[in-house]
Coordinates of C-alpha atoms in Angstrom, one line a residue:
X1 CA -132.2 153.4 25.5
X2 CA -130.6 155.1 28.5
X3 CA -131.4 158.8 29.1
X4 CA -130.1 161.4 31.4
X5 CA -133.2 160.8 33.6
X6 CA -131.6 157.6 34.9
X7 CA -128.8 159.6 36.5
X8 CA -130.9 162.2 38.4
X9 CA -130.1 162.2 42.1
X10 CA -132.3 161.7 45.1
X11 CA -133.3 164.9 46.9
X12 CA -132.9 163.2 50.3
X13 CA -129.3 163.1 51.4
X14 CA -127.6 163.4 54.8
X15 CA -124.3 165.1 54.3
X16 CA -121.4 165.2 56.8
X17 CA -117.7 165.9 56.9
X18 CA -115.9 163.3 54.8
X19 CA -112.6 162.7 53.1
X20 CA -112.4 160.3 50.1
X21 CA -109.5 159.3 47.8
X22 CA -109.6 157.8 44.4
X23 CA -107.2 157.0 41.5
X24 CA -107.9 157.0 37.8
X25 CA -105.7 156.2 34.8
X26 CA -105.5 158.1 31.5
X27 CA -106.3 156.6 28.2
X28 CA -105.3 156.9 24.5
X29 CA -107.8 156.7 21.7
X30 CA -107.4 154.4 18.8
X31 CA -110.5 155.6 16.9
X32 CA -110.4 159.3 17.6
X33 CA -113.1 161.6 19.0
X34 CA -112.7 165.0 17.5
X35 CA -115.8 167.2 17.5
X36 CA -118.7 167.4 19.9
X37 CA -122.2 168.8 20.4
X38 CA -123.8 170.5 23.4
X39 CA -123.5 168.8 26.8
X40 CA -120.4 166.9 25.8
X41 CA -122.1 164.6 23.3
X42 CA -119.5 163.2 20.9
X43 CA -119.9 163.8 17.1
X44 CA -118.6 160.3 16.5
X45 CA -117.9 157.2 18.6
X46 CA -114.4 156.4 19.8
X47 CA -112.4 153.5 21.2
X48 CA -109.4 153.7 23.5
X49 CA -106.9 151.7 25.5
X50 CA -106.7 152.5 29.2
X51 CA -103.2 152.9 30.6
X52 CA -102.0 151.3 33.8
X53 CA -99.3 153.5 35.4
X54 CA -100.2 157.0 34.1
X55 CA -102.9 158.1 36.5
X56 CA -104.2 160.9 38.7
X57 CA -104.5 160.4 42.4
X58 CA -107.1 162.7 44.0
X59 CA -108.3 163.3 47.6
X60 CA -111.4 165.4 48.2
X61 CA -112.1 166.8 51.7
X62 CA -115.8 167.7 52.0
X63 CA -116.7 170.1 54.8
X64 CA -120.5 169.9 55.2
X65 CA -122.6 173.0 56.0
X66 CA -120.0 175.5 54.9
X67 CA -120.7 177.9 52.0
X68 CA -120.1 176.2 48.7
X69 CA -116.5 176.8 47.5
X70 CA -113.7 174.8 45.9
X71 CA -110.0 175.0 46.7
X72 CA -107.6 172.8 44.6
X73 CA -104.0 171.9 44.9
X74 CA -102.0 170.2 42.2
X75 CA -98.8 168.5 43.6
X76 CA -99.1 170.8 46.6
X77 CA -99.5 174.0 44.7
X78 CA -102.8 175.9 44.8
X79 CA -104.4 176.2 41.4
X80 CA -107.0 179.0 41.6
X81 CA -108.1 178.8 37.9
X82 CA -108.6 175.1 38.2
X83 CA -110.7 175.6 41.3
X84 CA -113.0 178.0 39.3
X85 CA -113.3 175.4 36.6
X86 CA -114.3 172.6 39.1
X87 CA -116.7 175.0 40.9
X88 CA -118.5 175.6 37.6
X89 CA -118.5 171.8 36.9
X90 CA -120.0 171.1 40.3
X91 CA -122.8 173.6 39.7
X92 CA -123.5 172.1 36.3
X93 CA -124.0 168.6 37.7
X94 CA -126.2 169.5 40.7
X95 CA -129.3 167.8 39.3
X96 CA -127.4 164.5 39.3
X97 CA -125.9 165.0 42.8
X98 CA -128.4 167.3 44.6
X99 CA -126.2 167.6 47.7
X100 CA -123.1 168.8 45.8
X101 CA -123.4 172.5 46.7
X102 CA -123.9 171.9 50.4
X103 CA -120.3 172.3 51.6
X104 CA -116.8 173.3 50.9
X105 CA -114.3 171.2 48.9
X106 CA -110.6 171.0 49.3
X107 CA -109.2 168.9 46.4
X108 CA -105.6 167.6 46.4
X109 CA -104.5 165.9 43.2
X110 CA -101.3 164.7 41.6
X111 CA -100.4 163.0 38.4
X112 CA -97.9 160.1 38.1
X113 CA -96.8 161.5 34.7
X114 CA -95.3 164.9 33.6
X115 CA -97.5 167.8 32.7
X116 CA -97.8 168.5 28.9
X117 CA -96.6 165.0 28.1
X118 CA -99.2 164.0 25.5
X119 CA -101.0 162.0 28.2
X120 CA -104.5 163.2 28.9
X121 CA -104.5 164.6 32.4
X122 CA -108.0 165.9 31.9
X123 CA -109.2 162.4 31.3
X124 CA -107.6 160.9 34.4
X125 CA -108.3 164.1 36.5
X126 CA -112.0 164.3 35.9
X127 CA -112.2 160.5 36.1
X128 CA -110.7 160.6 39.6
X129 CA -113.0 163.5 40.7
X130 CA -116.1 161.6 39.4
X131 CA -115.1 158.5 41.3
X132 CA -114.6 160.6 44.5
X133 CA -118.1 162.2 44.0
X134 CA -119.7 158.8 43.6
X135 CA -118.0 157.6 46.8
X136 CA -119.4 160.7 48.6
X137 CA -122.8 160.0 47.1
X138 CA -122.8 156.5 48.3
X139 CA -122.1 157.7 51.8
X140 CA -124.7 160.5 51.7
X141 CA -127.6 159.0 49.8
X142 CA -126.8 155.3 49.4
X143 CA -128.2 155.6 45.9
X144 CA -125.9 153.5 43.8
X145 CA -123.1 151.0 44.3
X146 CA -121.0 148.7 42.1
X147 CA -121.5 148.7 38.4
X148 CA -124.3 151.3 38.5
X149 CA -122.1 153.7 40.4
X150 CA -119.3 153.2 37.9
X151 CA -121.5 153.9 35.0
X152 CA -122.8 157.1 36.7
X153 CA -119.2 158.1 37.4
X154 CA -118.5 157.7 33.7
X155 CA -121.5 159.8 32.9
X156 CA -120.4 162.6 35.3
X157 CA -116.7 162.4 34.1
X158 CA -117.9 163.0 30.5
X159 CA -119.6 166.3 31.6
X160 CA -116.2 167.5 32.8
X161 CA -114.0 166.1 30.0
X162 CA -115.4 164.0 27.2
X163 CA -112.6 161.5 27.0
X164 CA -112.6 161.1 30.8
X165 CA -115.6 158.8 30.6
X166 CA -113.4 156.2 29.0
X167 CA -110.9 156.2 31.8
X168 CA -113.3 154.6 34.3
X169 CA -112.8 151.1 32.8
X170 CA -109.8 148.9 32.1
X171 CA -108.7 147.6 28.7
X172 CA -110.4 148.6 25.5
X173 CA -113.3 151.1 26.1
X174 CA -115.9 152.6 23.8
X175 CA -117.7 155.9 24.1
X176 CA -120.5 156.9 21.6
X177 CA -123.3 155.0 20.0
X178 CA -121.7 152.4 17.7
X179 CA -121.8 148.8 16.6
X180 CA -120.6 147.8 20.1
X181 CA -123.4 146.5 22.2
X182 CA -124.5 148.7 25.1
X183 CA -122.6 151.7 23.7
X184 CA -123.9 155.2 24.4
X185 CA -123.2 158.9 23.9
X186 CA -123.8 159.4 27.6
X187 CA -121.1 157.2 29.1
X188 CA -118.4 154.7 28.1
X189 CA -118.7 150.9 28.1
X190 CA -116.0 148.3 28.3
X191 CA -115.4 146.5 25.0
X192 CA -116.3 142.8 25.5
X193 CA -113.2 140.9 26.5
X194 CA -114.4 137.7 24.9
X195 CA -114.4 139.5 21.5
X196 CA -110.7 140.5 21.8
X197 CA -107.9 138.3 20.5
X198 CA -105.2 137.6 23.1
X199 CA -102.5 139.5 21.2
X200 CA -104.3 142.8 21.9
X201 CA -104.5 142.2 25.6
X202 CA -100.9 142.9 26.6
X203 CA -99.5 146.0 24.9
X204 CA -96.9 148.7 25.6
X205 CA -97.4 152.4 25.2
X206 CA -94.2 154.4 25.4
X207 CA -94.7 158.1 25.0
X208 CA -91.9 160.1 23.4
X209 CA -91.9 163.6 24.8
X210 CA -91.2 165.6 21.6
X211 CA -92.6 168.8 23.0
X212 CA -93.2 169.4 26.7
X213 CA -94.6 173.0 26.5
X214 CA -98.1 174.2 26.2
X215 CA -99.9 173.5 23.0
X216 CA -100.5 176.4 20.6
X217 CA -104.2 175.5 20.3
X218 CA -106.1 173.8 23.1
X219 CA -108.2 170.7 22.5
X220 CA -111.3 172.7 23.5
X221 CA -110.6 175.2 20.7
X222 CA -109.8 172.4 18.3
X223 CA -113.1 170.6 19.0
X224 CA -114.9 173.9 18.4
X225 CA -113.3 174.4 15.0
X226 CA -115.0 171.2 13.9
X227 CA -118.3 173.0 14.0
X228 CA -117.4 174.9 10.8
X229 CA -115.0 172.4 9.3
X230 CA -115.7 171.7 5.6
X231 CA -114.9 168.0 6.0
X232 CA -116.4 167.4 9.5
X233 CA -119.4 165.3 8.4
X234 CA -117.3 163.0 6.3
X235 CA -114.8 162.6 9.2
X236 CA -117.6 161.7 11.6
X237 CA -119.0 159.2 9.1
X238 CA -115.6 157.6 8.6
X239 CA -115.1 157.1 12.4
X240 CA -118.4 155.4 12.6
X241 CA -117.6 153.2 9.6
X242 CA -114.2 152.3 11.1
X243 CA -115.9 150.4 14.0
X244 CA -116.8 147.6 11.5
X245 CA -113.3 146.8 10.5
X246 CA -112.0 147.4 14.1
X247 CA -114.4 144.7 15.4
X248 CA -113.2 142.2 12.8
X249 CA -109.5 143.1 13.5
X250 CA -109.9 142.7 17.3
X251 CA -111.6 139.3 17.0
X252 CA -109.2 137.9 14.4
X253 CA -105.9 139.3 16.0
X254 CA -105.1 140.9 12.6
X255 CA -102.0 143.0 13.7
X256 CA -101.3 144.3 10.2
X257 CA -104.8 145.8 9.7
X258 CA -104.8 147.0 13.3
X259 CA -101.6 149.0 12.7
X260 CA -102.9 150.5 9.5
X261 CA -106.2 151.6 11.0
X262 CA -104.7 153.0 14.2
X263 CA -102.1 155.0 12.3
X264 CA -104.6 156.2 9.8
X265 CA -106.9 157.5 12.6
X266 CA -103.9 159.4 14.2
X267 CA -103.0 161.1 11.0
X268 CA -106.6 161.9 10.2
X269 CA -106.9 163.7 13.5
X270 CA -104.0 166.0 12.6
X271 CA -105.1 166.3 9.0
X272 CA -108.4 167.7 10.3
X273 CA -106.4 170.3 12.3
X274 CA -104.5 171.3 9.3
X275 CA -107.7 171.8 7.3
X276 CA -109.5 173.8 10.0
X277 CA -110.2 177.6 9.6
X278 CA -107.9 178.9 11.0
X279 CA -105.6 176.0 10.3
X280 CA -103.1 174.8 13.0
X281 CA -100.4 172.3 13.2
X282 CA -99.5 170.6 16.5
X283 CA -97.0 168.1 15.2
X284 CA -93.3 169.2 15.4
X285 CA -90.4 168.3 13.2
X286 CA -89.4 165.6 15.6
X287 CA -92.9 164.1 15.4
X288 CA -92.5 163.6 11.6
X289 CA -88.9 162.3 12.0
X290 CA -90.1 159.7 14.5
X291 CA -93.0 158.6 12.2
X292 CA -90.7 158.1 9.3
X293 CA -88.2 156.2 11.4
X294 CA -91.0 153.9 12.6
X295 CA -92.1 153.2 9.0
X296 CA -88.5 152.5 7.9
X297 CA -88.0 150.1 10.9
X298 CA -91.2 148.3 10.2
X299 CA -90.4 147.8 6.5
X300 CA -86.9 146.6 7.3
X301 CA -87.8 144.2 10.2
X302 CA -91.5 143.4 9.9
X303 CA -91.8 144.0 13.6
X304 CA -95.1 145.4 15.0
X305 CA -93.9 148.9 16.2
X306 CA -96.4 151.6 15.3
X307 CA -97.8 154.9 16.6
X308 CA -100.8 156.9 17.5
X309 CA -101.0 160.6 18.4
X310 CA -103.1 162.7 20.7
X311 CA -103.9 166.3 20.0
X312 CA -100.3 167.3 20.4
X313 CA -96.7 166.7 19.2
X314 CA -95.8 163.7 21.3
X315 CA -95.8 160.2 19.9
X316 CA -97.4 157.2 21.5
X317 CA -95.3 154.2 20.5
X318 CA -97.4 151.0 20.6
X319 CA -96.1 147.4 20.4
X320 CA -97.3 144.1 21.8
X321 CA -95.5 141.9 24.3
X322 CA -95.2 139.0 21.7
X323 CA -91.4 138.2 21.9
X324 CA -90.3 141.1 19.8
X325 CA -90.4 143.7 22.5
X326 CA -86.7 143.6 23.4
X327 CA -85.6 144.4 19.8
X328 CA -88.2 147.1 19.5
X329 CA -87.4 148.8 22.8
X330 CA -83.7 148.8 21.9
X331 CA -84.5 150.6 18.6
X332 CA -86.6 153.1 20.5
X333 CA -83.9 153.9 22.9
X334 CA -81.1 154.1 20.4
X335 CA -82.9 155.7 17.4
X336 CA -85.9 157.6 18.6
X337 CA -85.0 159.2 21.9
X338 CA -82.8 161.7 20.1
X339 CA -85.9 163.5 18.9
X340 CA -87.3 164.2 22.3
X341 CA -86.5 167.5 24.2
X342 CA -84.7 166.0 27.1
X343 CA -84.5 162.3 26.4
X344 CA -88.0 162.3 27.7
X345 CA -90.0 159.1 27.6
X346 CA -93.0 157.8 29.7
X347 CA -93.3 154.0 29.7
X348 CA -96.6 152.4 30.3
X349 CA -98.5 149.2 29.5
X350 CA -102.1 148.4 28.5
X351 CA -102.8 145.0 30.1
X352 CA -106.0 143.3 31.1

């Protein structure tokens, strides 16, 4: 069993001025993670698809020997509060990268997708930062390379944003101890490709931007409300139990059961929000209209268009590239775009 001891860093490191750049995609969970313990340990395991086009591109300039400080720029604009958050994060992970406080950081980052779009920028953002840190670590201490380095990057990303640990791998990714071999609460692992039916390896994820403003309740607050939630324990148990059916579904290529499980998980996430104390609702009228339209379309056509939701109002439209995508995309553009704020849609694929 892996412990945090495995990721402790070497004390000996020779730091110097260096600039590194990395890119990391976002991801969308199918079995949801909602609720956590201290040190970003998930209350239940989760499984996600990693996106292709929606990503964060980050450059870190490290100035060795200068007093520790962090300066951040998002799309060219300085973000002081984000710099404070990253500075706190760097201090928290010093035991894993002992050289990390020995210089000044200038971090420039940009997303390829709109802010507040229902695409997890914290996942791609902390994933990109963790990859940059491991690139610096390889240069300064030569401690890890290859797969070991990637696993430690996933471990470090988790400490910044839980779901970020899943963005370090392509395809289907699991975080949290579960029925999937090698899975851990400390880092994410790639779901075995050989156990996935071909139909699930080439998927579309089109995100309808129902609401582009700031959420009324942050994900951090939402996770915290699970600590006193009357149905939390049952929810955590259900998520663990859902890994059994999910493994069967992925191996068999059972699209009907896949749709049912993924939509159930999305609605359960929002049901937990509505039953929190205080209760909150992140879905909007347009979210519900789109869901009902999808259900009607699927009943009428039998085509595999379905949805999942993040912790927000925007709808991730999922459908495979199986020959039906032209008819599905036409329906989306003619019937569903009207429920977005500004005809807003982000088109991505999940392909591996």
